[in-house]
Coordinates of C-alpha atoms (C1' of nucleotides) in Angstrom, one line a residue:
Chain H
M1 CA 141.9 334.3 47.5
P2 CA 140.2 337.6 48.2
R3 CA 137.8 338.3 50.9
R4 CA 134.2 337.0 50.6
S5 CA 131.0 338.7 51.7
Q6 CA 129.6 338.1 55.1
A7 CA 127.0 335.7 53.8
E8 CA 129.7 333.7 52.1
A9 CA 131.8 333.8 55.2
A10 CA 129.0 332.3 57.2
R11 CA 128.9 329.4 54.7
T12 CA 132.6 329.0 54.9
H13 CA 132.3 328.8 58.7
D14 CA 129.7 326.1 58.4
A15 CA 131.7 324.2 55.8
I16 CA 134.7 324.2 58.1
L17 CA 132.5 322.9 61.0
D18 CA 131.1 320.1 58.8
R19 CA 134.6 319.0 57.9
A20 CA 135.7 319.3 61.5
V21 CA 132.9 317.0 62.8
T22 CA 133.7 314.5 60.1
V23 CA 137.4 314.4 60.9
A24 CA 137.0 314.4 64.6
S25 CA 134.6 311.5 64.5
T26 CA 137.4 309.3 63.5
H27 CA 140.5 311.1 64.8
G28 CA 139.0 312.6 67.9
L29 CA 138.6 316.2 68.9
E30 CA 142.3 316.3 69.9
G31 CA 143.4 314.7 66.7
L32 CA 141.6 317.4 64.8
T33 CA 144.3 319.8 63.5
I34 CA 144.1 323.2 62.0
G35 CA 146.7 322.4 59.3
R36 CA 144.8 319.3 58.1
L37 CA 141.5 321.2 58.2
A38 CA 143.1 324.0 56.1
T39 CA 144.4 321.5 53.5
D40 CA 141.0 319.8 53.3
M41 CA 139.2 323.2 52.8
R42 CA 141.9 324.5 50.5
M43 CA 142.4 327.4 52.8
S44 CA 145.3 328.8 54.8
K45 CA 145.6 327.9 58.5
A46 CA 145.1 331.5 59.4
G47 CA 141.9 331.6 57.4
V48 CA 140.6 328.6 59.3
I49 CA 141.5 329.6 62.8
G50 CA 140.3 333.2 62.1
H51 CA 136.7 331.9 62.1
F52 CA 137.1 330.5 65.7
G53 CA 139.9 332.3 67.5
S54 CA 141.4 329.2 68.9
K55 CA 141.5 325.5 68.5
E56 CA 139.5 325.0 71.7
R57 CA 136.7 327.2 70.5
L58 CA 136.7 325.2 67.2
Q59 CA 136.4 322.0 69.3
L60 CA 133.5 323.5 71.2
E61 CA 131.7 324.6 68.1
A62 CA 132.3 321.2 66.4
L63 CA 130.9 319.6 69.6
D64 CA 127.8 321.8 69.5
R65 CA 127.3 321.0 65.9
A66 CA 127.5 317.2 66.6
I67 CA 125.1 317.6 69.5
D68 CA 122.6 319.4 67.2
D69 CA 123.1 316.7 64.5
W70 CA 122.5 314.0 67.1
R71 CA 119.4 315.6 68.4
A72 CA 118.0 316.0 64.9
A73 CA 118.7 312.4 64.1
V74 CA 117.6 310.7 67.3
W75 CA 115.5 312.9 69.5
D76 CA 113.5 315.0 67.0
P77 CA 111.9 312.0 65.2
V78 CA 110.5 310.6 68.5
A79 CA 109.9 313.7 70.5
H80 CA 106.2 313.8 69.5
E81 CA 105.6 310.2 70.7
E82 CA 103.6 309.8 73.9
P83 CA 105.8 310.4 76.9
G84 CA 106.5 307.3 78.9
L85 CA 107.0 303.8 77.7
P86 CA 105.8 304.5 74.1
R87 CA 108.4 307.1 73.6
L88 CA 111.1 305.1 75.3
L89 CA 110.4 302.2 72.9
A90 CA 110.6 304.6 70.0
I91 CA 113.9 305.9 71.3
A92 CA 115.2 302.4 71.6
R93 CA 114.3 301.8 67.9
R94 CA 115.6 305.1 66.6
W95 CA 118.7 305.2 68.7
S96 CA 119.8 301.7 67.7
E97 CA 119.2 302.4 64.1
F98 CA 121.3 305.5 64.4
L99 CA 124.1 303.6 66.0
G100 CA 124.0 300.9 63.3
D101 CA 124.1 303.4 60.5
C102 CA 125.8 306.5 61.7
P103 CA 126.1 309.7 59.6
F104 CA 129.6 310.3 60.8
P105 CA 132.3 308.1 59.4
G106 CA 133.7 307.5 62.9
G107 CA 130.5 306.5 64.6
C108 CA 128.7 308.4 67.3
F109 CA 130.6 311.6 67.9
L110 CA 129.3 312.1 71.4
T111 CA 130.3 308.7 72.6
A112 CA 133.8 309.2 71.2
A113 CA 134.1 312.6 72.8
S114 CA 132.8 311.2 76.1
F115 CA 135.7 308.7 76.3
E116 CA 138.3 311.1 74.9
F117 CA 137.7 313.9 77.4
D118 CA 136.3 312.0 80.4
D119 CA 139.5 312.7 82.3
R120 CA 140.6 316.0 80.8
P121 CA 139.2 318.9 82.7
G122 CA 138.1 321.9 80.6
P123 CA 135.2 323.4 78.8
V124 CA 135.0 320.6 76.3
R125 CA 134.6 318.0 79.0
D126 CA 132.1 320.2 80.7
R127 CA 130.0 320.5 77.6
V128 CA 130.0 316.8 76.9
R129 CA 129.0 316.1 80.4
E130 CA 126.2 318.6 80.4
A131 CA 124.7 317.2 77.2
L132 CA 124.9 313.7 78.5
A133 CA 123.4 314.6 81.8
L134 CA 120.5 316.3 80.1
W135 CA 119.9 313.2 78.0
L136 CA 120.0 311.0 81.0
R137 CA 117.4 313.2 82.7
V138 CA 115.1 312.9 79.6
L139 CA 115.4 309.2 79.7
A140 CA 114.8 309.0 83.5
A141 CA 111.8 311.3 83.2
D142 CA 110.1 309.0 80.7
A143 CA 111.0 305.9 82.7
R144 CA 109.3 307.5 85.7
R145 CA 106.3 308.4 83.6
A146 CA 106.2 304.8 82.4
G147 CA 106.0 303.6 86.0
L148 CA 109.3 301.7 85.8
D149 CA 111.2 300.9 88.9
D150 CA 114.3 303.0 89.6
P151 CA 114.2 305.4 86.6
D152 CA 117.8 306.5 87.0
Q153 CA 118.9 302.9 86.7
I154 CA 116.9 302.6 83.5
A155 CA 118.5 305.7 82.1
F156 CA 121.9 304.4 83.1
E157 CA 121.4 301.0 81.5
L158 CA 120.0 302.4 78.2
N159 CA 123.0 304.7 77.9
T160 CA 125.6 302.1 78.6
I161 CA 124.0 299.9 76.0
A162 CA 124.2 302.7 73.4
M163 CA 127.8 303.4 74.2
G164 CA 128.9 299.8 74.0
T165 CA 127.0 299.3 70.8
N166 CA 129.0 302.0 69.2
S167 CA 132.1 300.0 70.0
A168 CA 130.6 296.8 68.7
V169 CA 129.7 298.5 65.5
R170 CA 133.0 300.2 64.9
L171 CA 135.7 298.0 66.5
Q172 CA 134.2 294.6 66.1
E173 CA 132.3 295.5 62.9
D174 CA 129.5 293.3 64.3
P175 CA 126.6 293.5 61.8
T176 CA 124.2 292.3 64.4
A177 CA 125.1 295.0 66.9
A178 CA 122.2 297.4 66.1
R179 CA 119.7 294.5 66.4
R180 CA 121.3 293.4 69.7
C181 CA 121.2 297.0 70.9
R182 CA 117.5 297.3 70.3
R183 CA 116.8 294.0 71.8
A184 CA 118.9 294.8 75.0
M185 CA 117.1 298.2 75.4
E186 CA 113.7 296.6 75.0
R187 CA 114.6 294.0 77.6
V188 CA 115.5 296.8 80.0
L189 CA 112.2 298.5 79.3
T190 CA 109.9 295.5 79.4
R191 CA 110.9 293.4 82.4
Chain Q
M1 CA 174.2 308.6 82.4
P2 CA 176.4 305.5 81.6
R3 CA 175.1 302.2 80.5
R4 CA 173.3 299.9 83.0
S5 CA 173.4 296.1 83.2
Q6 CA 170.9 294.0 81.2
A7 CA 169.0 293.3 84.4
E8 CA 168.8 297.0 85.2
A9 CA 167.8 297.7 81.6
A10 CA 164.9 295.3 81.9
R11 CA 163.8 297.2 85.0
T12 CA 164.0 300.5 83.1
H13 CA 162.0 299.0 80.3
D14 CA 159.3 297.9 82.7
A15 CA 159.3 301.3 84.5
I16 CA 158.8 303.1 81.2
L17 CA 155.9 300.8 80.3
D18 CA 154.3 301.4 83.7
R19 CA 154.5 305.1 83.2
A20 CA 153.2 304.7 79.6
V21 CA 150.1 302.9 80.7
T22 CA 149.4 305.5 83.3
V23 CA 149.8 308.4 81.0
A24 CA 147.9 306.7 78.2
S25 CA 145.0 305.9 80.4
T26 CA 144.1 309.6 80.6
H27 CA 145.7 311.0 77.4
G28 CA 145.1 308.1 75.1
L29 CA 147.6 305.9 73.3
E30 CA 148.0 308.7 70.7
G31 CA 148.4 311.4 73.3
L32 CA 151.3 309.4 74.7
T33 CA 154.5 311.1 73.6
I34 CA 158.1 310.1 73.8
G35 CA 159.2 313.5 75.0
R36 CA 156.8 313.6 77.9
L37 CA 157.7 310.0 78.8
A38 CA 161.4 310.9 78.8
T39 CA 160.8 313.9 81.0
D40 CA 158.8 311.8 83.5
M41 CA 161.5 309.2 83.5
R42 CA 164.3 311.7 83.7
M43 CA 165.7 310.1 80.5
S44 CA 166.6 311.3 77.1
K45 CA 164.1 310.7 74.3
A46 CA 166.6 308.5 72.5
G47 CA 167.0 306.4 75.7
V48 CA 163.2 305.9 75.9
I49 CA 162.6 305.0 72.3
G50 CA 165.7 302.8 72.2
H51 CA 163.8 300.3 74.3
F52 CA 161.0 300.0 71.8
G53 CA 162.2 301.0 68.4
S54 CA 159.2 303.1 67.5
K55 CA 156.2 304.7 69.1
E56 CA 153.9 302.1 67.6
R57 CA 155.8 299.3 69.2
L58 CA 155.7 301.3 72.5
Q59 CA 151.9 301.6 72.1
L60 CA 151.6 297.9 71.5
E61 CA 153.7 296.9 74.5
A62 CA 151.8 299.3 76.7
L63 CA 148.6 297.8 75.4
D64 CA 149.8 294.3 76.2
R65 CA 150.8 295.4 79.6
A66 CA 147.3 296.9 80.2
I67 CA 145.7 293.7 79.0
D68 CA 147.8 291.7 81.5
D69 CA 146.9 294.1 84.3
W70 CA 143.3 293.8 83.4
R71 CA 143.3 290.1 83.4
A72 CA 145.2 289.9 86.7
A73 CA 142.6 292.3 88.2
V74 CA 139.4 290.9 86.8
W75 CA 139.8 287.5 85.4
D76 CA 142.3 285.8 87.6
P77 CA 140.3 286.3 90.8
V78 CA 137.3 284.6 89.4
A79 CA 138.8 282.1 87.0
H80 CA 138.6 279.3 89.6
E81 CA 134.8 279.8 90.1
E82 CA 132.5 277.2 88.7
P83 CA 132.0 277.8 85.0
G84 CA 128.5 279.0 84.1
L85 CA 126.3 281.2 86.1
P86 CA 128.4 281.2 89.3
R87 CA 131.4 282.4 87.5
L88 CA 129.4 285.0 85.5
L89 CA 128.0 286.4 88.8
A90 CA 131.5 286.5 90.2
I91 CA 132.6 288.3 87.0
A92 CA 129.8 290.8 87.5
R93 CA 130.9 291.5 91.0
R94 CA 134.6 291.8 90.3
W95 CA 134.3 293.6 87.0
S96 CA 132.0 296.3 88.5
E97 CA 134.3 296.7 91.5
F98 CA 137.2 297.1 89.1
L99 CA 135.4 299.8 87.1
G100 CA 134.4 301.7 90.2
D101 CA 137.9 301.8 91.6
C102 CA 140.3 301.5 88.7
P103 CA 144.1 301.1 89.2
F104 CA 144.7 303.5 86.2
P105 CA 144.1 307.2 86.8
G106 CA 142.2 307.4 83.5
G107 CA 139.9 304.5 84.0
C108 CA 139.8 301.3 82.1
F109 CA 142.6 301.4 79.6
L110 CA 141.0 298.9 77.2
T111 CA 137.7 300.7 77.0
A112 CA 139.5 303.9 76.2
A113 CA 141.7 302.2 73.6
S114 CA 138.6 300.6 72.1
F115 CA 137.1 303.9 71.4
E116 CA 140.3 305.6 70.4
F117 CA 141.3 303.1 67.8
D118 CA 137.9 301.7 66.7
D119 CA 138.2 303.5 63.4
R120 CA 142.0 303.6 62.9
P121 CA 143.3 300.6 61.0
G122 CA 146.6 299.2 62.2
P123 CA 148.2 296.7 64.6
V124 CA 146.9 298.6 67.7
R125 CA 143.3 298.3 66.6
D126 CA 143.9 294.7 65.7
R127 CA 145.3 293.9 69.1
V128 CA 142.4 295.6 70.9
R129 CA 139.9 293.9 68.8
E130 CA 141.5 290.5 69.3
A131 CA 141.5 290.9 73.1
L132 CA 138.0 292.1 73.3
A133 CA 136.8 289.3 71.0
L134 CA 138.5 286.7 73.2
W135 CA 136.8 288.1 76.3
L136 CA 133.4 288.1 74.6
R137 CA 133.9 284.4 73.7
V138 CA 134.7 283.7 77.3
L139 CA 131.6 285.4 78.5
A140 CA 129.4 283.7 75.8
A141 CA 130.9 280.3 76.7
D142 CA 129.9 280.7 80.4
A143 CA 126.5 282.0 79.4
R144 CA 126.0 278.9 77.3
R145 CA 127.1 276.7 80.1
A146 CA 124.6 278.5 82.3
G147 CA 121.9 277.6 79.9
L148 CA 121.0 281.2 79.2
D149 CA 119.2 282.1 76.1
D150 CA 121.3 283.6 73.2
P151 CA 124.7 283.5 74.9
D152 CA 126.2 286.0 72.4
Q153 CA 123.5 288.5 73.3
I154 CA 124.4 288.0 77.0
A155 CA 128.1 288.6 76.3
F156 CA 127.2 291.7 74.2
E157 CA 125.0 293.1 77.0
L158 CA 127.6 292.6 79.7
N159 CA 130.3 294.2 77.7
T160 CA 128.2 297.3 76.8
I161 CA 127.3 297.7 80.5
A162 CA 131.0 297.7 81.4
M163 CA 132.0 300.2 78.8
G164 CA 129.2 302.6 79.6
T165 CA 130.0 302.3 83.3
N166 CA 133.5 303.5 82.7
S167 CA 132.0 306.7 81.2
A168 CA 129.6 307.1 84.1
V169 CA 132.5 306.8 86.5
R170 CA 134.9 309.0 84.8
L171 CA 132.8 311.6 83.0
Q172 CA 129.8 311.9 85.2
E173 CA 131.7 311.1 88.3
D174 CA 128.6 309.1 89.3
P175 CA 129.4 307.4 92.7
T176 CA 126.6 305.0 92.2
A177 CA 127.9 303.7 88.9
A178 CA 129.7 300.6 90.1
R179 CA 126.6 299.6 92.1
R180 CA 124.3 300.2 89.1
C181 CA 126.7 298.3 86.9
R182 CA 126.6 295.3 89.0
R183 CA 122.9 295.5 89.3
A184 CA 122.5 295.8 85.5
M185 CA 124.7 292.8 84.9
E186 CA 122.9 290.7 87.5
R187 CA 119.6 291.6 85.8
V188 CA 121.0 290.4 82.5
L189 CA 122.1 287.1 84.1
T190 CA 119.0 286.4 86.1
R191 CA 116.0 287.2 84.0
Chain U
dT1 C1' 132.9 358.4 47.3
dT2 C1' 135.2 357.9 51.3
dA3 C1' 136.2 355.4 55.5
dC4 C1' 135.8 351.5 58.0
dG5 C1' 135.3 346.6 58.9
dT6 C1' 136.3 342.0 57.8
dT7 C1' 137.9 337.8 55.1
dA8 C1' 141.6 335.5 53.9
dC9 C1' 146.4 335.1 52.8
dG10 C1' 151.5 334.3 53.2
dA11 C1' 155.0 334.1 56.3
dA12 C1' 156.9 333.4 60.4
dC13 C1' 156.9 332.3 65.5
dG14 C1' 158.5 329.0 69.3
dA15 C1' 157.3 324.5 70.7
dT16 C1' 157.0 319.8 70.2
dC17 C1' 156.5 315.7 67.4
dG18 C1' 159.0 310.9 66.2
dT19 C1' 163.3 309.5 64.7
dT20 C1' 168.4 309.1 63.5
dT21 C1' 173.2 309.7 64.3
dG22 C1' 177.5 309.6 66.7
dC23 C1' 179.3 308.8 70.9
dT24 C1' 180.7 307.2 75.7
dA25 C1' 180.7 304.1 79.3
dT26 C1' 179.9 299.9 80.8
dT27 C1' 178.7 295.0 80.7
dT28 C1' 178.9 290.7 78.6
dT29 C1' 181.2 287.3 75.8
dC30 C1' 185.0 284.8 74.0
Chain G
dG1 C1' 192.4 290.3 79.2
dA2 C1' 190.7 291.6 74.5
dA3 C1' 186.7 292.2 71.7
dA4 C1' 181.9 292.6 70.9
dA5 C1' 177.5 294.1 72.3
dT6 C1' 174.6 297.4 74.4
dA7 C1' 172.2 301.3 77.6
dG8 C1' 171.8 305.7 77.5
dC9 C1' 172.9 310.6 76.2
dA10 C1' 173.4 314.9 73.5
dA11 C1' 172.3 316.9 69.5
dA12 C1' 170.1 317.5 65.5
dC13 C1' 166.8 316.1 61.7
dG14 C1' 162.5 317.5 59.0
dA15 C1' 157.7 317.8 60.0
dT16 C1' 154.0 319.6 62.1
dC17 C1' 151.6 321.8 66.0
dG18 C1' 148.6 326.2 67.4
dT19 C1' 149.1 331.0 67.0
dT20 C1' 150.3 335.8 65.6
dC21 C1' 151.5 339.4 62.5
dG22 C1' 151.1 342.4 58.6
dT23 C1' 148.7 343.1 54.4
dA24 C1' 145.9 342.9 50.4
dA25 C1' 141.2 342.7 48.7
dC26 C1' 136.7 343.3 49.0
dG27 C1' 131.9 344.3 51.2
dT28 C1' 129.4 347.5 53.8
dA29 C1' 128.0 351.8 55.8
dA30 C1' 128.5 356.8 56.2

DNA sequence: TTACGTTACGAACGATCGTTTGCTATTTTC
DNA sequence: GAAAATAGCAAACGATCGTTCGTAACGTAA
């Protein structure tokens, strides 16, 4: 295959990332391999890695892509809601829907990455941690605005519910998980 | 190294499993490799795998060991408590202590395995799922005994809190996570 | 039109993966 | 005491890992 134009190369880059996010959602960011990605994309390994320089940078770009996707799916639809309890309730609804019917075949990418890298120092872990910490601050800020007691505890609880729900959906294949998730979150918010 | 007696071989077997559980708690059951295990144990790869037959059987034995350890650390100390709310509160205390100060360097093994294998069919996933389902039934039974509304929802919520707490402890290195975990569980039980 | 930059390839690198084979040394069994 | 069973090793298997190299083909800018 000959060289493509720069515009086409950018599309190739994107397509590789799409595939990377899909594969990593089930096999993990570490289980993601250049060779498999190359086969899937009908490219050479060198052609794939050439777009990123190293596997770690590929992992980081895939992670950023997944974060963007997540924000677009969960945060953007509710960002316009009134800050405080109304927005928290909207988040509870949207978040649990997202977990119950996830766009990635392996469930929530960020939850999986959290557990995969929680004990492995490096830029991937740092990035996951940063994204999660930001989200916890967003939740706590709205909880404070809503006048709820101990906003950090509220944020903590909402996040644990979401992570556990991912497991209930994927591992236990519990069809009621999304409903239970929303119910649990609403209980936290309205007690 | 010459052959050892059967009693010594059993000890070797156990020592390999100990190491396997430790390594897998941070690197995952898939990141666990025979070669690394052999180096750690100062054995040959063949000597290691000879005890288990295949990597998958090693994974399953390590998983069973981790399940036993977990039960000894969390369930056994509270099993004698009065079934119902008293035991659930004891579980909340013991479980959150366990999560905050885990014997494995990589945090709760079962939580990690849940997320690692939740989308990968096979005996490992089946075993994790079975163990978790059993635990959920135990929790729900006590919740029912306690007269709590929707016992399955209670079990679901307690489990999500535990899983999320593991992430807060490991990834966020949140020193208040264990306390928040216990508080969240008690709120679920006494509302 | 020429020169340069870049995409992507094929091939190879050393390392490591899980597993198998052949063997030795020892324990266990008869 | 002879024979069978077995723990563990050394070496090698083919496969795959991430990465590097040289090169061809093409787009882009001078």
